[in-house]
Amino acid sequence: METFLGIMIPFLGTTLGSACVFFMKKSLGVSVQRALTGFAAGVMVAASIWSLLIPAIEQSEDLGKLSFLPAFIGFWVGVLFLLLLDRLIPHLHVGSEQAEGPKSKLGRTTMMVLAVTLHNIPEGMAVGVVYAGFLAGNTQITAASALVLSLGIAIQNFPEGAIISMPLRAEGERKGRAFLGGVLSGVVEPIGAVLTILAAQLVIPALPYFLSFAAGAMLYVVVEELIPEMSQGKHTNIGTVFFAAGFSVMMTLDVALG
């Protein structure tokens, strides 16, 4: 039950964020979108470092000076995996007029949901691999550290849910459909978490590779998509300040509670 709740917490964050469409009459302002995107990016960077890369290196200490190698390999496989998804899945980022990926006849709203879904795939994998380590009895991954990662992802999923549901509403979708679009973008997280837990349980010795894989995938999303989105136009310092806020919140949670 503890694991089930842990992998569902991030999805709850997306759902609550998506529900903002029922309480806010206007679309999100540009500055608000930058702030929320920056905050989400900061949380993801801190989570990648303290919850994923550092544990991956620590669990490879028996390799001596090569303890960095599993983290290095897993990190790059994660980056390349997201690069591949970015090329294979048609998607449209909020605020952009040009779709990415292969040419498609999908509607704008569908491709906007797919763009956020791409963000959520590595987040679900990150939660799944940490809980896999906890279930396997890994002494360096405690129930508290796994829960902290889930809470951190949920915190950054709240603004992501709003960032997708509000623009969908602005595109002309009914509130119910806009909310559903935001929720569906987050469904991939618990699914990805469960699949990762099952895969990691089969190859526990490869846990450092799984941890760093999730970190690489998350950082790809941050650098490729979130940072450019928070830096568009004038007065980009808003996104930068909230990036620092998100980073510090996640770092504090991980170090103090993990």
PDB file of C-alpha atoms in Angstrom:
ATOM      1  CA  MET A   1       0.000   0.000   0.000  1.00  0.00           C
ATOM      2  CA  GLU A   2       2.882   2.364   0.826  1.00  0.00           C
ATOM      3  CA  THR A   3       4.356   1.845  -2.642  1.00  0.00           C
ATOM      4  CA  PHE A   4       0.983   2.248  -4.333  1.00  0.00           C
ATOM      5  CA  LEU A   5       0.411   5.578  -2.588  1.00  0.00           C
ATOM      6  CA  GLY A   6       3.929   6.670  -3.470  1.00  0.00           C
ATOM      7  CA  ILE A   7       3.519   6.118  -7.194  1.00  0.00           C
ATOM      8  CA  MET A   8       0.059   7.749  -7.201  1.00  0.00           C
ATOM      9  CA  ILE A   9       1.084  10.958  -5.407  1.00  0.00           C
ATOM     10  CA  PRO A  10       2.669  12.552  -8.523  1.00  0.00           C
ATOM     11  CA  PHE A  11      -0.468  11.755 -10.543  1.00  0.00           C
ATOM     12  CA  LEU A  12      -2.530  13.459  -7.828  1.00  0.00           C
ATOM     13  CA  GLY A  13      -0.385  16.571  -8.260  1.00  0.00           C
ATOM     14  CA  THR A  14      -1.130  16.640 -12.001  1.00  0.00           C
ATOM     15  CA  THR A  15      -4.850  16.119 -11.356  1.00  0.00           C
ATOM     16  CA  LEU A  16      -5.076  18.929  -8.802  1.00  0.00           C
ATOM     17  CA  GLY A  17      -3.176  21.269 -11.116  1.00  0.00           C
ATOM     18  CA  SER A  18      -5.471  20.408 -14.006  1.00  0.00           C
ATOM     19  CA  ALA A  19      -8.484  21.209 -11.796  1.00  0.00           C
ATOM     20  CA  CYS A  20      -7.421  24.876 -11.797  1.00  0.00           C
ATOM     21  CA  VAL A  21      -9.383  25.170 -15.031  1.00  0.00           C
ATOM     22  CA  PHE A  22     -12.611  24.987 -12.966  1.00  0.00           C
ATOM     23  CA  PHE A  23     -11.623  27.857 -10.655  1.00  0.00           C
ATOM     24  CA  MET A  24      -9.767  30.264 -12.929  1.00  0.00           C
ATOM     25  CA  LYS A  25     -11.735  32.163 -15.544  1.00  0.00           C
ATOM     26  CA  LYS A  26      -8.833  33.505 -17.578  1.00  0.00           C
ATOM     27  CA  SER A  27      -5.932  31.760 -19.234  1.00  0.00           C
ATOM     28  CA  LEU A  28      -2.593  31.817 -17.458  1.00  0.00           C
ATOM     29  CA  GLY A  29      -0.596  34.975 -18.042  1.00  0.00           C
ATOM     30  CA  VAL A  30       2.771  34.734 -19.757  1.00  0.00           C
ATOM     31  CA  SER A  31       4.617  35.624 -16.552  1.00  0.00           C
ATOM     32  CA  VAL A  32       2.700  33.017 -14.565  1.00  0.00           C
ATOM     33  CA  GLN A  33       3.456  30.347 -17.146  1.00  0.00           C
ATOM     34  CA  ARG A  34       7.147  31.243 -17.041  1.00  0.00           C
ATOM     35  CA  ALA A  35       7.160  31.125 -13.252  1.00  0.00           C
ATOM     36  CA  LEU A  36       5.429  27.743 -13.096  1.00  0.00           C
ATOM     37  CA  THR A  37       7.638  26.279 -15.814  1.00  0.00           C
ATOM     38  CA  GLY A  38      10.769  27.570 -14.090  1.00  0.00           C
ATOM     39  CA  PHE A  39       9.666  26.106 -10.759  1.00  0.00           C
ATOM     40  CA  ALA A  40       8.991  22.714 -12.357  1.00  0.00           C
ATOM     41  CA  ALA A  41      12.393  22.779 -14.052  1.00  0.00           C
ATOM     42  CA  GLY A  42      14.156  23.573 -10.776  1.00  0.00           C
ATOM     43  CA  VAL A  43      12.456  20.682  -8.979  1.00  0.00           C
ATOM     44  CA  MET A  44      13.390  18.264 -11.767  1.00  0.00           C
ATOM     45  CA  VAL A  45      17.067  19.301 -11.773  1.00  0.00           C
ATOM     46  CA  ALA A  46      17.389  18.924  -7.994  1.00  0.00           C
ATOM     47  CA  ALA A  47      15.568  15.580  -8.056  1.00  0.00           C
ATOM     48  CA  SER A  48      17.852  14.347 -10.830  1.00  0.00           C
ATOM     49  CA  ILE A  49      20.932  15.147  -8.754  1.00  0.00           C
ATOM     50  CA  TRP A  50      20.032  14.223  -5.159  1.00  0.00           C
ATOM     51  CA  SER A  51      17.423  11.513  -5.725  1.00  0.00           C
ATOM     52  CA  LEU A  52      18.918   9.790  -8.769  1.00  0.00           C
ATOM     53  CA  LEU A  53      22.513  10.546  -9.822  1.00  0.00           C
ATOM     54  CA  ILE A  54      24.121  10.711  -6.368  1.00  0.00           C
ATOM     55  CA  PRO A  55      22.442   7.448  -5.218  1.00  0.00           C
ATOM     56  CA  ALA A  56      23.483   5.800  -8.509  1.00  0.00           C
ATOM     57  CA  ILE A  57      27.130   6.721  -7.868  1.00  0.00           C
ATOM     58  CA  GLU A  58      26.959   5.707  -4.196  1.00  0.00           C
ATOM     59  CA  GLN A  59      25.586   2.292  -5.117  1.00  0.00           C
ATOM     60  CA  SER A  60      28.557   1.712  -7.422  1.00  0.00           C
ATOM     61  CA  GLU A  61      31.229   2.447  -4.814  1.00  0.00           C
ATOM     62  CA  ASP A  62      32.599  -1.098  -5.120  1.00  0.00           C
ATOM     63  CA  LEU A  63      33.926  -0.083  -8.559  1.00  0.00           C
ATOM     64  CA  GLY A  64      36.363   2.317  -6.929  1.00  0.00           C
ATOM     65  CA  LYS A  65      37.484   5.122  -9.222  1.00  0.00           C
ATOM     66  CA  LEU A  66      35.039   3.832 -11.856  1.00  0.00           C
ATOM     67  CA  SER A  67      32.026   4.290  -9.564  1.00  0.00           C
ATOM     68  CA  PHE A  68      30.848   7.047 -11.891  1.00  0.00           C
ATOM     69  CA  LEU A  69      30.625   4.694 -14.885  1.00  0.00           C
ATOM     70  CA  PRO A  70      27.134   3.180 -14.362  1.00  0.00           C
ATOM     71  CA  ALA A  71      25.754   6.673 -13.732  1.00  0.00           C
ATOM     72  CA  PHE A  72      27.522   8.010 -16.818  1.00  0.00           C
ATOM     73  CA  ILE A  73      26.225   5.211 -19.052  1.00  0.00           C
ATOM     74  CA  GLY A  74      22.685   5.268 -17.675  1.00  0.00           C
ATOM     75  CA  PHE A  75      22.539   9.052 -17.918  1.00  0.00           C
ATOM     76  CA  TRP A  76      23.427   9.068 -21.619  1.00  0.00           C
ATOM     77  CA  VAL A  77      21.034   6.225 -22.431  1.00  0.00           C
ATOM     78  CA  GLY A  78      18.271   8.256 -20.761  1.00  0.00           C
ATOM     79  CA  VAL A  79      19.138  11.358 -22.778  1.00  0.00           C
ATOM     80  CA  LEU A  80      19.185   9.420 -26.050  1.00  0.00           C
ATOM     81  CA  PHE A  81      15.911   7.664 -25.175  1.00  0.00           C
ATOM     82  CA  LEU A  82      14.103  10.998 -24.746  1.00  0.00           C
ATOM     83  CA  LEU A  83      15.755  12.321 -27.887  1.00  0.00           C
ATOM     84  CA  LEU A  84      14.295   9.346 -29.741  1.00  0.00           C
ATOM     85  CA  LEU A  85      10.809   9.911 -28.291  1.00  0.00           C
ATOM     86  CA  ASP A  86      11.090  13.588 -29.190  1.00  0.00           C
ATOM     87  CA  ARG A  87      11.686  12.602 -32.803  1.00  0.00           C
ATOM     88  CA  LEU A  88       9.039   9.839 -32.976  1.00  0.00           C
ATOM     89  CA  ILE A  89       6.075  11.474 -31.204  1.00  0.00           C
ATOM     90  CA  PRO A  90       4.324  14.502 -32.758  1.00  0.00           C
ATOM     91  CA  HIS A  91       3.808  17.163 -30.097  1.00  0.00           C
ATOM     92  CA  LEU A  92       3.199  20.873 -29.673  1.00  0.00           C
ATOM     93  CA  HIS A  93       4.546  22.902 -26.781  1.00  0.00           C
ATOM     94  CA  VAL A  94       2.396  25.487 -25.038  1.00  0.00           C
ATOM     95  CA  GLY A  95       2.962  28.900 -26.602  1.00  0.00           C
ATOM     96  CA  SER A  96       4.459  27.456 -29.783  1.00  0.00           C
ATOM     97  CA  GLU A  97       2.929  27.468 -33.237  1.00  0.00           C
ATOM     98  CA  GLN A  98       5.317  24.909 -34.742  1.00  0.00           C
ATOM     99  CA  ALA A  99       4.740  21.236 -33.927  1.00  0.00           C
ATOM    100  CA  GLU A 100       7.735  18.965 -33.358  1.00  0.00           C
ATOM    101  CA  GLY A 101       8.294  15.354 -34.343  1.00  0.00           C
ATOM    102  CA  PRO A 102       6.955  13.674 -37.485  1.00  0.00           C
ATOM    103  CA  LYS A 103       4.221  15.322 -39.531  1.00  0.00           C
ATOM    104  CA  SER A 104       0.797  14.424 -38.209  1.00  0.00           C
ATOM    105  CA  LYS A 105      -2.880  15.180 -38.721  1.00  0.00           C
ATOM    106  CA  LEU A 106      -3.467  15.242 -34.968  1.00  0.00           C
ATOM    107  CA  GLY A 107      -5.220  18.325 -33.602  1.00  0.00           C
ATOM    108  CA  ARG A 108      -3.421  21.075 -31.715  1.00  0.00           C
ATOM    109  CA  THR A 109      -4.932  20.115 -28.358  1.00  0.00           C
ATOM    110  CA  THR A 110      -3.956  16.463 -28.767  1.00  0.00           C
ATOM    111  CA  MET A 111      -0.369  17.403 -29.581  1.00  0.00           C
ATOM    112  CA  MET A 112      -0.260  19.769 -26.606  1.00  0.00           C
ATOM    113  CA  VAL A 113      -1.269  16.897 -24.316  1.00  0.00           C
ATOM    114  CA  LEU A 114       1.387  14.698 -25.926  1.00  0.00           C
ATOM    115  CA  ALA A 115       4.043  17.351 -25.242  1.00  0.00           C
ATOM    116  CA  VAL A 116       3.327  17.284 -21.495  1.00  0.00           C
ATOM    117  CA  THR A 117       3.054  13.499 -21.579  1.00  0.00           C
ATOM    118  CA  LEU A 118       6.650  13.420 -22.831  1.00  0.00           C
ATOM    119  CA  HIS A 119       7.621  15.401 -19.706  1.00  0.00           C
ATOM    120  CA  ASN A 120       5.883  12.907 -17.460  1.00  0.00           C
ATOM    121  CA  ILE A 121       7.425   9.711 -18.834  1.00  0.00           C
ATOM    122  CA  PRO A 122      10.833  10.197 -17.154  1.00  0.00           C
ATOM    123  CA  GLU A 123       9.167  11.426 -13.956  1.00  0.00           C
ATOM    124  CA  GLY A 124       7.144   8.232 -13.681  1.00  0.00           C
ATOM    125  CA  MET A 125      10.268   6.188 -14.366  1.00  0.00           C
ATOM    126  CA  ALA A 126      12.168   8.104 -11.677  1.00  0.00           C
ATOM    127  CA  VAL A 127       9.551   7.337  -9.027  1.00  0.00           C
ATOM    128  CA  GLY A 128       9.343   3.715 -10.165  1.00  0.00           C
ATOM    129  CA  VAL A 129      13.068   3.044 -10.016  1.00  0.00           C
ATOM    130  CA  VAL A 130      13.433   4.570  -6.545  1.00  0.00           C
ATOM    131  CA  TYR A 131      10.576   2.457  -5.201  1.00  0.00           C
ATOM    132  CA  ALA A 132      12.099  -0.584  -6.920  1.00  0.00           C
ATOM    133  CA  GLY A 133      15.272   0.007  -4.929  1.00  0.00           C
ATOM    134  CA  PHE A 134      13.288   0.396  -1.722  1.00  0.00           C
ATOM    135  CA  LEU A 135      11.323  -2.815  -2.338  1.00  0.00           C
ATOM    136  CA  ALA A 136      14.554  -4.666  -3.082  1.00  0.00           C
ATOM    137  CA  GLY A 137      15.873  -3.743   0.359  1.00  0.00           C
ATOM    138  CA  ASN A 138      18.533  -1.342  -0.878  1.00  0.00           C
ATOM    139  CA  THR A 139      19.906   0.240   2.292  1.00  0.00           C
ATOM    140  CA  GLN A 140      20.650   3.526   0.514  1.00  0.00           C
ATOM    141  CA  ILE A 141      17.027   4.028  -0.553  1.00  0.00           C
ATOM    142  CA  THR A 142      14.609   4.399   2.339  1.00  0.00           C
ATOM    143  CA  ALA A 143      10.835   4.753   2.404  1.00  0.00           C
ATOM    144  CA  ALA A 144      11.355   8.411   3.356  1.00  0.00           C
ATOM    145  CA  SER A 145      13.659   9.152   0.404  1.00  0.00           C
ATOM    146  CA  ALA A 146      11.248   7.448  -2.013  1.00  0.00           C
ATOM    147  CA  LEU A 147       8.342   9.444  -0.588  1.00  0.00           C
ATOM    148  CA  VAL A 148      10.320  12.684  -0.822  1.00  0.00           C
ATOM    149  CA  LEU A 149      10.889  12.120  -4.541  1.00  0.00           C
ATOM    150  CA  SER A 150       7.180  11.404  -5.043  1.00  0.00           C
ATOM    151  CA  LEU A 151       6.238  14.578  -3.182  1.00  0.00           C
ATOM    152  CA  GLY A 152       8.765  16.623  -5.128  1.00  0.00           C
ATOM    153  CA  ILE A 153       7.454  15.349  -8.471  1.00  0.00           C
ATOM    154  CA  ALA A 154       3.880  16.003  -7.292  1.00  0.00           C
ATOM    155  CA  ILE A 155       4.795  19.597  -6.365  1.00  0.00           C
ATOM    156  CA  GLN A 156       6.163  20.290  -9.834  1.00  0.00           C
ATOM    157  CA  ASN A 157       3.284  18.368 -11.460  1.00  0.00           C
ATOM    158  CA  PHE A 158       0.760  20.796  -9.983  1.00  0.00           C
ATOM    159  CA  PRO A 159       1.895  23.717 -12.137  1.00  0.00           C
ATOM    160  CA  GLU A 160       2.365  21.367 -15.104  1.00  0.00           C
ATOM    161  CA  GLY A 161      -1.279  20.284 -14.791  1.00  0.00           C
ATOM    162  CA  ALA A 162      -2.393  23.913 -14.826  1.00  0.00           C
ATOM    163  CA  ILE A 163      -0.031  24.730 -17.686  1.00  0.00           C
ATOM    164  CA  ILE A 164      -1.757  22.156 -19.901  1.00  0.00           C
ATOM    165  CA  SER A 165      -5.429  22.458 -18.820  1.00  0.00           C
ATOM    166  CA  MET A 166      -5.600  26.263 -18.939  1.00  0.00           C
ATOM    167  CA  PRO A 167      -4.191  26.595 -22.492  1.00  0.00           C
ATOM    168  CA  LEU A 168      -6.504  23.789 -23.621  1.00  0.00           C
ATOM    169  CA  ARG A 169      -9.395  25.860 -22.274  1.00  0.00           C
ATOM    170  CA  ALA A 170      -8.001  28.914 -24.071  1.00  0.00           C
ATOM    171  CA  GLU A 171      -7.919  26.856 -27.285  1.00  0.00           C
ATOM    172  CA  GLY A 172     -11.715  26.528 -27.016  1.00  0.00           C
ATOM    173  CA  GLU A 173     -12.071  23.213 -25.207  1.00  0.00           C
ATOM    174  CA  ARG A 174     -14.824  22.856 -22.601  1.00  0.00           C
ATOM    175  CA  LYS A 175     -13.647  22.932 -18.996  1.00  0.00           C
ATOM    176  CA  GLY A 176     -14.328  19.221 -18.555  1.00  0.00           C
ATOM    177  CA  ARG A 177     -12.324  18.258 -21.639  1.00  0.00           C
ATOM    178  CA  ALA A 178      -9.508  20.643 -20.708  1.00  0.00           C
ATOM    179  CA  PHE A 179      -9.342  19.057 -17.250  1.00  0.00           C
ATOM    180  CA  LEU A 180      -9.393  15.573 -18.770  1.00  0.00           C
ATOM    181  CA  GLY A 181      -6.556  16.511 -21.123  1.00  0.00           C
ATOM    182  CA  GLY A 182      -4.424  17.592 -18.174  1.00  0.00           C
ATOM    183  CA  VAL A 183      -5.252  14.417 -16.250  1.00  0.00           C
ATOM    184  CA  LEU A 184      -4.501  12.159 -19.216  1.00  0.00           C
ATOM    185  CA  SER A 185      -1.084  13.769 -19.640  1.00  0.00           C
ATOM    186  CA  GLY A 186      -0.245  12.511 -16.148  1.00  0.00           C
ATOM    187  CA  VAL A 187      -1.623   8.969 -16.478  1.00  0.00           C
ATOM    188  CA  VAL A 188       1.678   7.878 -17.992  1.00  0.00           C
ATOM    189  CA  GLU A 189       3.418   8.513 -14.653  1.00  0.00           C
ATOM    190  CA  PRO A 190       1.894   5.705 -12.523  1.00  0.00           C
ATOM    191  CA  ILE A 191       1.979   3.398 -15.556  1.00  0.00           C
ATOM    192  CA  GLY A 192       5.650   4.195 -16.164  1.00  0.00           C
ATOM    193  CA  ALA A 193       6.386   3.776 -12.449  1.00  0.00           C
ATOM    194  CA  VAL A 194       4.811   0.309 -12.312  1.00  0.00           C
ATOM    195  CA  LEU A 195       6.568  -0.864 -15.480  1.00  0.00           C
ATOM    196  CA  THR A 196       9.902   0.444 -14.177  1.00  0.00           C
ATOM    197  CA  ILE A 197       9.398  -1.303 -10.825  1.00  0.00           C
ATOM    198  CA  LEU A 198       8.719  -4.583 -12.615  1.00  0.00           C
ATOM    199  CA  ALA A 199      11.740  -4.177 -14.899  1.00  0.00           C
ATOM    200  CA  ALA A 200      14.087  -3.117 -12.111  1.00  0.00           C
ATOM    201  CA  GLN A 201      12.993  -6.012  -9.896  1.00  0.00           C
ATOM    202  CA  LEU A 202      14.223  -8.391 -12.586  1.00  0.00           C
ATOM    203  CA  VAL A 203      17.672  -6.789 -12.783  1.00  0.00           C
ATOM    204  CA  ILE A 204      18.361  -5.283  -9.351  1.00  0.00           C
ATOM    205  CA  PRO A 205      22.165  -5.215  -9.933  1.00  0.00           C
ATOM    206  CA  ALA A 206      21.457  -2.706 -12.725  1.00  0.00           C
ATOM    207  CA  LEU A 207      19.664  -0.300 -10.353  1.00  0.00           C
ATOM    208  CA  PRO A 208      22.366   2.414 -10.688  1.00  0.00           C
ATOM    209  CA  TYR A 209      21.813   2.352 -14.449  1.00  0.00           C
ATOM    210  CA  PHE A 210      18.043   2.715 -13.996  1.00  0.00           C
ATOM    211  CA  LEU A 211      18.470   5.615 -11.544  1.00  0.00           C
ATOM    212  CA  SER A 212      20.812   7.534 -13.839  1.00  0.00           C
ATOM    213  CA  PHE A 213      18.690   6.670 -16.889  1.00  0.00           C
ATOM    214  CA  ALA A 214      15.742   8.455 -15.259  1.00  0.00           C
ATOM    215  CA  ALA A 215      18.003  11.394 -14.378  1.00  0.00           C
ATOM    216  CA  GLY A 216      19.239  11.733 -17.957  1.00  0.00           C
ATOM    217  CA  ALA A 217      15.699  11.613 -19.309  1.00  0.00           C
ATOM    218  CA  MET A 218      14.496  14.253 -16.850  1.00  0.00           C
ATOM    219  CA  LEU A 219      17.388  16.611 -17.534  1.00  0.00           C
ATOM    220  CA  TYR A 220      16.815  16.250 -21.269  1.00  0.00           C
ATOM    221  CA  VAL A 221      13.262  17.517 -20.755  1.00  0.00           C
ATOM    222  CA  VAL A 222      14.499  20.415 -18.629  1.00  0.00           C
ATOM    223  CA  VAL A 223      17.157  21.629 -21.072  1.00  0.00           C
ATOM    224  CA  GLU A 224      15.307  20.866 -24.305  1.00  0.00           C
ATOM    225  CA  GLU A 225      11.850  22.098 -23.360  1.00  0.00           C
ATOM    226  CA  LEU A 226      11.329  23.718 -19.949  1.00  0.00           C
ATOM    227  CA  ILE A 227      14.233  26.163 -19.911  1.00  0.00           C
ATOM    228  CA  PRO A 228      13.462  27.498 -23.434  1.00  0.00           C
ATOM    229  CA  GLU A 229       9.775  27.867 -22.464  1.00  0.00           C
ATOM    230  CA  MET A 230      10.578  29.819 -19.304  1.00  0.00           C
ATOM    231  CA  SER A 231      13.065  32.037 -21.189  1.00  0.00           C
ATOM    232  CA  GLN A 232      10.911  33.212 -24.087  1.00  0.00           C
ATOM    233  CA  GLY A 233      10.354  36.923 -24.635  1.00  0.00           C
ATOM    234  CA  LYS A 234      11.203  39.731 -22.222  1.00  0.00           C
ATOM    235  CA  HIS A 235      11.639  39.709 -18.444  1.00  0.00           C
ATOM    236  CA  THR A 236      12.886  36.134 -18.329  1.00  0.00           C
ATOM    237  CA  ASN A 237      14.264  36.666 -14.819  1.00  0.00           C
ATOM    238  CA  ILE A 238      10.867  35.562 -13.475  1.00  0.00           C
ATOM    239  CA  GLY A 239      11.401  32.048 -14.747  1.00  0.00           C
ATOM    240  CA  THR A 240      14.975  32.040 -13.448  1.00  0.00           C
ATOM    241  CA  VAL A 241      13.941  33.082  -9.937  1.00  0.00           C
ATOM    242  CA  PHE A 242      11.265  30.396  -9.785  1.00  0.00           C
ATOM    243  CA  PHE A 243      13.740  27.857 -11.173  1.00  0.00           C
ATOM    244  CA  ALA A 244      15.956  28.642  -8.179  1.00  0.00           C
ATOM    245  CA  ALA A 245      12.930  28.359  -5.875  1.00  0.00           C
ATOM    246  CA  GLY A 246      11.973  24.945  -7.247  1.00  0.00           C
ATOM    247  CA  PHE A 247      15.562  23.734  -7.051  1.00  0.00           C
ATOM    248  CA  SER A 248      15.957  24.855  -3.434  1.00  0.00           C
ATOM    249  CA  VAL A 249      12.608  23.357  -2.355  1.00  0.00           C
ATOM    250  CA  MET A 250      13.454  19.945  -3.816  1.00  0.00           C
ATOM    251  CA  MET A 251      17.026  20.045  -2.496  1.00  0.00           C
ATOM    252  CA  THR A 252      15.725  20.872   0.993  1.00  0.00           C
ATOM    253  CA  LEU A 253      13.146  18.094   0.912  1.00  0.00           C
ATOM    254  CA  ASP A 254      15.668  15.529  -0.254  1.00  0.00           C
ATOM    255  CA  VAL A 255      18.479  16.430   2.143  1.00  0.00           C
ATOM    256  CA  ALA A 256      16.331  17.184   5.211  1.00  0.00           C
ATOM    257  CA  LEU A 257      13.758  14.401   4.886  1.00  0.00           C
ATOM    258  CA  GLY A 258      15.348  11.822   2.578  1.00  0.00           C
TER     259      GLY A 258
END
